[in-house]
CSV table of C-alpha atoms in Angstrom, one decimal:
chain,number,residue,atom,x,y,z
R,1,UNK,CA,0.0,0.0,0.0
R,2,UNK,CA,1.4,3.6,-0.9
R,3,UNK,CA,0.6,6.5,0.8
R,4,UNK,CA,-2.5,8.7,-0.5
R,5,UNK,CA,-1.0,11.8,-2.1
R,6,UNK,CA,-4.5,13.6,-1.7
R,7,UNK,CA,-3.1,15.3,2.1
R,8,UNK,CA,0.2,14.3,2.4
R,9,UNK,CA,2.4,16.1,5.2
R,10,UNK,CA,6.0,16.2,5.1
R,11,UNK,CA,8.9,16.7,7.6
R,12,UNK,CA,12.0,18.9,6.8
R,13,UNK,CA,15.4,18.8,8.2
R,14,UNK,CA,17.3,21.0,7.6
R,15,UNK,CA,20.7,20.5,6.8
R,16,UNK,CA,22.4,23.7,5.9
R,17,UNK,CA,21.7,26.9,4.1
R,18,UNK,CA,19.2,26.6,1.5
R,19,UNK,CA,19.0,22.4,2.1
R,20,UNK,CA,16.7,20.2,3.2
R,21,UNK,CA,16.3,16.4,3.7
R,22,UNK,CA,12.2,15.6,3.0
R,23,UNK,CA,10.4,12.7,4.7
R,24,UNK,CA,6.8,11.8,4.4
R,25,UNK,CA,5.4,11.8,8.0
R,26,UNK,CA,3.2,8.8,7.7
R,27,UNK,CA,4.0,6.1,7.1
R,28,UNK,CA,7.8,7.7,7.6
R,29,UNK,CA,9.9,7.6,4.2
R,30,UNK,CA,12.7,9.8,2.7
R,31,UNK,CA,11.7,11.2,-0.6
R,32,UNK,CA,14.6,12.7,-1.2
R,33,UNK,CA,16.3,17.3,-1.0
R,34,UNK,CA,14.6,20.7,-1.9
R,35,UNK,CA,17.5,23.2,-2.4
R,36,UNK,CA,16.9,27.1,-2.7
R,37,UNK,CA,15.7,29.9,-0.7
R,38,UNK,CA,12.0,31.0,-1.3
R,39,UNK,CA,10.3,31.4,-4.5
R,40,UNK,CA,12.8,29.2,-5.5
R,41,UNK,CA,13.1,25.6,-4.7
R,42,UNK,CA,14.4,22.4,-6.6
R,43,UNK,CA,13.6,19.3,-5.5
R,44,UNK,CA,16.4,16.3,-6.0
R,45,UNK,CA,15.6,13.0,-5.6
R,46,UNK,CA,17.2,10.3,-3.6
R,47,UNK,CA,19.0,9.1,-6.9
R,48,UNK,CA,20.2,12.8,-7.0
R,49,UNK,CA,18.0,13.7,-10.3
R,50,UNK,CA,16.6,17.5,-10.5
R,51,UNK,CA,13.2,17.4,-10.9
R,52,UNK,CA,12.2,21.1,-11.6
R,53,UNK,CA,12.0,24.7,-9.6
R,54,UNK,CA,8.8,25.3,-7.2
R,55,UNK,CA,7.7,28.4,-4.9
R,56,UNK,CA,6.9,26.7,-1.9
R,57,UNK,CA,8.9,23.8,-0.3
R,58,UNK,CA,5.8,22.1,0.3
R,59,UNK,CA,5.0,22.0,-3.9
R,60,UNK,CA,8.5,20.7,-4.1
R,61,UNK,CA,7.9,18.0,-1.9
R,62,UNK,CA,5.0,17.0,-3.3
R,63,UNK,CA,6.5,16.8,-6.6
R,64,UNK,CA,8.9,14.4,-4.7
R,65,UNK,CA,6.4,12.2,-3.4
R,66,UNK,CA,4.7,11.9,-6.8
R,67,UNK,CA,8.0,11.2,-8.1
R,68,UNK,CA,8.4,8.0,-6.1
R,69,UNK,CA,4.5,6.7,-6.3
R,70,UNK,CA,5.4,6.8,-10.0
R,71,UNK,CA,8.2,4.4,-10.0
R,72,UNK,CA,6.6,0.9,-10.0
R,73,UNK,CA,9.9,-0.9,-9.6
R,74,UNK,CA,10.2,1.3,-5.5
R,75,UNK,CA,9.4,-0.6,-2.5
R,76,UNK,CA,9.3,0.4,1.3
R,77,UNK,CA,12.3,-0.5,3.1
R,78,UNK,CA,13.5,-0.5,6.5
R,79,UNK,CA,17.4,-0.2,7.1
R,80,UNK,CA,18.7,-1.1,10.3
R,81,UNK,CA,21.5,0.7,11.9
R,82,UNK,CA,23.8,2.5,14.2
R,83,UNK,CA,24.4,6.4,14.0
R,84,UNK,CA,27.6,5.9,14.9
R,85,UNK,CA,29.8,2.9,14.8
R,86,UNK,CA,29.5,0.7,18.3
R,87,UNK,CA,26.7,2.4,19.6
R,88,UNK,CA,24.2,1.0,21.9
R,89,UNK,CA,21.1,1.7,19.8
R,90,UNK,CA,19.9,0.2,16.9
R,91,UNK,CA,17.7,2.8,14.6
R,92,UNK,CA,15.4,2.2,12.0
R,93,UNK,CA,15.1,4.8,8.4
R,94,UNK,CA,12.4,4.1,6.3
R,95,UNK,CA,12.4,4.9,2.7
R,96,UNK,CA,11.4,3.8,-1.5
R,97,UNK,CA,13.9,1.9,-3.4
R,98,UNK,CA,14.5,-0.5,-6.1
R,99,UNK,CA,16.5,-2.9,-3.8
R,100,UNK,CA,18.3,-3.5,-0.4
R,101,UNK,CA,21.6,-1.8,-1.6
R,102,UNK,CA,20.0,0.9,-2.7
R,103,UNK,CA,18.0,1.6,0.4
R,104,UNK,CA,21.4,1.3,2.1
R,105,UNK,CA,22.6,3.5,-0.1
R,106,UNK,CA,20.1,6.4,0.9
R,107,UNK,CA,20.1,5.5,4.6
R,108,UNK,CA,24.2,6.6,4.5
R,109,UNK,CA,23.5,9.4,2.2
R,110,UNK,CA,21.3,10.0,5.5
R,111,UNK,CA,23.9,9.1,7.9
R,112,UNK,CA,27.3,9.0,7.0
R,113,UNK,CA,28.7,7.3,9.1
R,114,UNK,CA,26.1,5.2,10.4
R,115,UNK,CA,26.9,0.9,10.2
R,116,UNK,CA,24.4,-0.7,8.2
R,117,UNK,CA,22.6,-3.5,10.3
R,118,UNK,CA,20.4,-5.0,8.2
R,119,UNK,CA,17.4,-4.1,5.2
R,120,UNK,CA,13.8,-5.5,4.9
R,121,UNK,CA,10.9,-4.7,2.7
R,122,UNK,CA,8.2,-3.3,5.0
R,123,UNK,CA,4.9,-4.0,4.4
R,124,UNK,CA,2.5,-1.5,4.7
R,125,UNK,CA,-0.9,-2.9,4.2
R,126,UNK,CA,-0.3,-5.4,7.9
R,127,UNK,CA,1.1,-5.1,11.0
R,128,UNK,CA,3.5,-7.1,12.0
R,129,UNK,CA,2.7,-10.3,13.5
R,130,UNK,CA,3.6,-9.5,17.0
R,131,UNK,CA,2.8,-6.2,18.9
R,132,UNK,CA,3.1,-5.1,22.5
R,133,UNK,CA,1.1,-3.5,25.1
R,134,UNK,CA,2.3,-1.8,28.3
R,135,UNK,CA,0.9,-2.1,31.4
R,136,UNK,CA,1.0,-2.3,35.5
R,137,UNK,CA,-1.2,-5.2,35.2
R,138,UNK,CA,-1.6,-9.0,33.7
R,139,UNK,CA,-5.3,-9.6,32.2
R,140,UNK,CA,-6.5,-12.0,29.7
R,141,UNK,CA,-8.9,-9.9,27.4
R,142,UNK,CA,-8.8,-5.9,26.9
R,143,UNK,CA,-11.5,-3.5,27.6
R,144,UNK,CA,-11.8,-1.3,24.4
R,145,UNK,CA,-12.2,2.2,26.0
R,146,UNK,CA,-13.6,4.7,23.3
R,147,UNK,CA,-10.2,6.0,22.6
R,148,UNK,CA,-8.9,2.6,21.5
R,149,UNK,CA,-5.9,-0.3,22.5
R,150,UNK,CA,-2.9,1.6,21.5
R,151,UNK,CA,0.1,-1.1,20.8
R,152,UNK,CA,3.4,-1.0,19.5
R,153,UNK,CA,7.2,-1.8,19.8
R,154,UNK,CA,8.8,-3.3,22.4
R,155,UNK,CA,10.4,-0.5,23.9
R,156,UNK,CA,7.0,2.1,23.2
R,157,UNK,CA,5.4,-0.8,25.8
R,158,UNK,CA,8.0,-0.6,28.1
R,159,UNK,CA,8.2,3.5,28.0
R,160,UNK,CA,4.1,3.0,28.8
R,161,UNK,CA,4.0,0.4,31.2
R,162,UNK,CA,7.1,2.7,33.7
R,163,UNK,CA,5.1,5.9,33.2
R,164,UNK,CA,1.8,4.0,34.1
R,165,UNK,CA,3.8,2.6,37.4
R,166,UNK,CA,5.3,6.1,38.1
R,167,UNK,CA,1.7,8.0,38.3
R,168,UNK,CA,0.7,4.2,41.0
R,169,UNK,CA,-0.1,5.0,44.7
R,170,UNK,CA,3.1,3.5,46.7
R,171,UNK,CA,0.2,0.9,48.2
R,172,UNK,CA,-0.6,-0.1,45.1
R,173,UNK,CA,2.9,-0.5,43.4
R,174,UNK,CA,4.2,-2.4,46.8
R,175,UNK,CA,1.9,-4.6,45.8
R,176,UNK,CA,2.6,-5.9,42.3
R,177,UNK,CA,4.7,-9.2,41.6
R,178,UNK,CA,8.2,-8.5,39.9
R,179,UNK,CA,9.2,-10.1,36.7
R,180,UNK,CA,12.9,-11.9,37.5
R,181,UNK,CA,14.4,-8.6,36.8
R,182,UNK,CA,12.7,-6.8,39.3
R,183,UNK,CA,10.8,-5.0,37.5
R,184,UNK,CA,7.2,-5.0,38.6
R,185,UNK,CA,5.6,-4.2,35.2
R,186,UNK,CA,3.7,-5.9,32.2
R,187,UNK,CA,4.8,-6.6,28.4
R,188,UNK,CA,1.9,-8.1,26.8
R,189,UNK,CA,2.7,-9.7,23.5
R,190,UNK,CA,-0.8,-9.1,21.1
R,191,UNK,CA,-2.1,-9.9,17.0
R,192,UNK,CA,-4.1,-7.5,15.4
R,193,UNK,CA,-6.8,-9.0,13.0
R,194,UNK,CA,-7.9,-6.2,10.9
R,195,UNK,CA,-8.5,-5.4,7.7
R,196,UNK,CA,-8.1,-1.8,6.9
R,197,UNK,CA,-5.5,0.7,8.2
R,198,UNK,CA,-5.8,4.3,8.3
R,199,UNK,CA,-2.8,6.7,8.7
R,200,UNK,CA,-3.5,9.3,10.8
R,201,UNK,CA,-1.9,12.1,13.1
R,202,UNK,CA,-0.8,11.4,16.3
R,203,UNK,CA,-4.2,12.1,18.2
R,204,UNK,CA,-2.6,12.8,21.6
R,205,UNK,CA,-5.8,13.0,23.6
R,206,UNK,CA,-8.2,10.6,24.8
R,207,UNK,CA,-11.0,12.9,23.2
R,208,UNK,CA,-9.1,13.3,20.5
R,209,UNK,CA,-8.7,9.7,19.4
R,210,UNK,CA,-12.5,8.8,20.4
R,211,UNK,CA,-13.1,10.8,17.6
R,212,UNK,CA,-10.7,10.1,15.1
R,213,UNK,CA,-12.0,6.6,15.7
R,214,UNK,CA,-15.5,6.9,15.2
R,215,UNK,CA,-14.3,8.9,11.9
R,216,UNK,CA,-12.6,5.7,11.2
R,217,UNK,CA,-15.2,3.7,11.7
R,218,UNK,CA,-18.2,5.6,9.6
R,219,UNK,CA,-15.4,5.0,6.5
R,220,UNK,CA,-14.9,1.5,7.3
R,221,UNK,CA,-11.1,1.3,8.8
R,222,UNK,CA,-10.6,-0.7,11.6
R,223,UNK,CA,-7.7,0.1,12.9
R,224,UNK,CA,-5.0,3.0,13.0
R,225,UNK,CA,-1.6,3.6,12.3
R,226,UNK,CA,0.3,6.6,13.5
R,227,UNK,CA,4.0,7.5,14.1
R,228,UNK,CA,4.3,7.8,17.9
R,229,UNK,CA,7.3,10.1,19.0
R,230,UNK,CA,6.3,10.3,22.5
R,231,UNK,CA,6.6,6.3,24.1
R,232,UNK,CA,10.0,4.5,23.0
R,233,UNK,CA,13.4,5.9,22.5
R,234,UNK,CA,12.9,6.8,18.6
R,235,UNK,CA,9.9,7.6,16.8
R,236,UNK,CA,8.1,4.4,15.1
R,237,UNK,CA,4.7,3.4,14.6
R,238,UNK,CA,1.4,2.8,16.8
R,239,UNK,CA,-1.4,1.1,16.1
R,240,UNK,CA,-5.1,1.9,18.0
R,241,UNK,CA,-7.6,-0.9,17.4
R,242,UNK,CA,-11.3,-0.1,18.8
R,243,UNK,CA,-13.1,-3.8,18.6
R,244,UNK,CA,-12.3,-6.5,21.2
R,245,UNK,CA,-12.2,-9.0,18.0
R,246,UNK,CA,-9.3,-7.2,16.4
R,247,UNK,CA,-7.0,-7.7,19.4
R,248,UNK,CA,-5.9,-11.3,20.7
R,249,UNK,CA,-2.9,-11.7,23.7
R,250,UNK,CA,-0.6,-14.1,23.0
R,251,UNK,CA,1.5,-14.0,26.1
R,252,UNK,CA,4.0,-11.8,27.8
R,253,UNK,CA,7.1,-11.0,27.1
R,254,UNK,CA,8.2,-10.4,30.4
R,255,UNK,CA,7.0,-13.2,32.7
């Protein structure tokens, strides 16, 4: 699944005077540079081709994205890697190419110096087979409140389940049984079964995602994807289901 061009929105880092690194915010991919100053902007793409001159960064980055939806031999990749050689974390860039060296090649034109873990094709119509949910507590089934299940990575459940102990009453926490680390909270390992994803903003509020899901809902999604840059140590996707039959727990990760 490619990414509607009807309301795209685009991040831009900037890089130095007059250049720009484009992504597509969701799902995240590098479409390539816009170089200029206002009322004059060129967009380059990854391969380093000119396309043409535009007024506004945003028309150039359109014209990027349209650029890449165009090429029918481009898939979504993932590339794996360090920022810097022998760090700790691993970090993930996400963008269209023809093949795994060539994502490579754009995740270094990204990051110099970065080492090159490993490249996959993502795909973008599924979630992956195993996601994770955060919490201070083991259950069997979830209760779908109108905001939805939000799940995720590994470490976004972690990031959740600590904050969720940290707001506990001391009773209450003194109470919970430690995982054989110590650690007294939850990692529950989930499947999604759903049919139709819907890329969306983060919400941020409860409010705020009730509606966006009963949006959802009236166009016949039933679930949704957004890129959440607030849980986990890097910004990755989240997905919010909002029917107890699109969410099964398949164990826990921690216990």
């Amino acid at each position: 699944m490619k990414p509607d061009v009807c309301k795209p929105d685009f991040e831009f880092c900037r890089e130095g005077e007059g250049r720009y690194q484009v992504f597509l915010v969701s799902p995240r991919m590098r479409l390539g540079l816009v170089l200029g100053k206002p009322g004059s902007w060129l967009a380059e793409d990854p391969a380093g081709n000119a396309i043409t001159r535009y007024n506004t960064r945003k028309d150039a980055a359109k014209a990027l994205l349209k650029s890449v939806l165009s090429r029918e031999n481009l898939r979504p990749y993932r590339v794996s890697l360090k920022e810097e050689p022998g760090d700790k974390f691993t970090m993930h860039f996400d963008c269209w190419a023809e093949d795994a060296d060539h994502a490579a090649e754009q995740a270094l034109d990204a990051y110099p110096t970065a080492e090159i873990g490993h490249e996959m094709v993502m795909n973008l119509s599924t979630p992956p087979s195993t996601l994770y949910h955060g919490t201070s507590a083991e259950f069997s089934t979830f209760r779908v409140p109108p905001s939805g299940v939000h799940v995720g990575s590994f470490d976004q459940a972690v990031h959740a389940a600590t904050m969720k102990l940290a707001r506990m009453a001391p009773g209450k926490f003194a109470s919970l049984e430690p995982d054989a680390s110590g650690w007294p909270g939850t990692i529950l390992m989930v499947s999604l079964k759903v049919k139709q994803i819907k890329d969306v903003d983060d919400a941020k509020t409860a409010s705020a995602w009730a509606r966006a899901i009963k949006t959802a809902r009236a166009q016949g999604f039933d679930c949704l994807r957004y890129i959440n840059a607030f849980e986990g140590r890097e910004p990755a996707p989240s997905y919010v289901v909002f029917d107890q039959g699109s969410i099964e727990i398949t164990g826990c990760a921690n216990r």
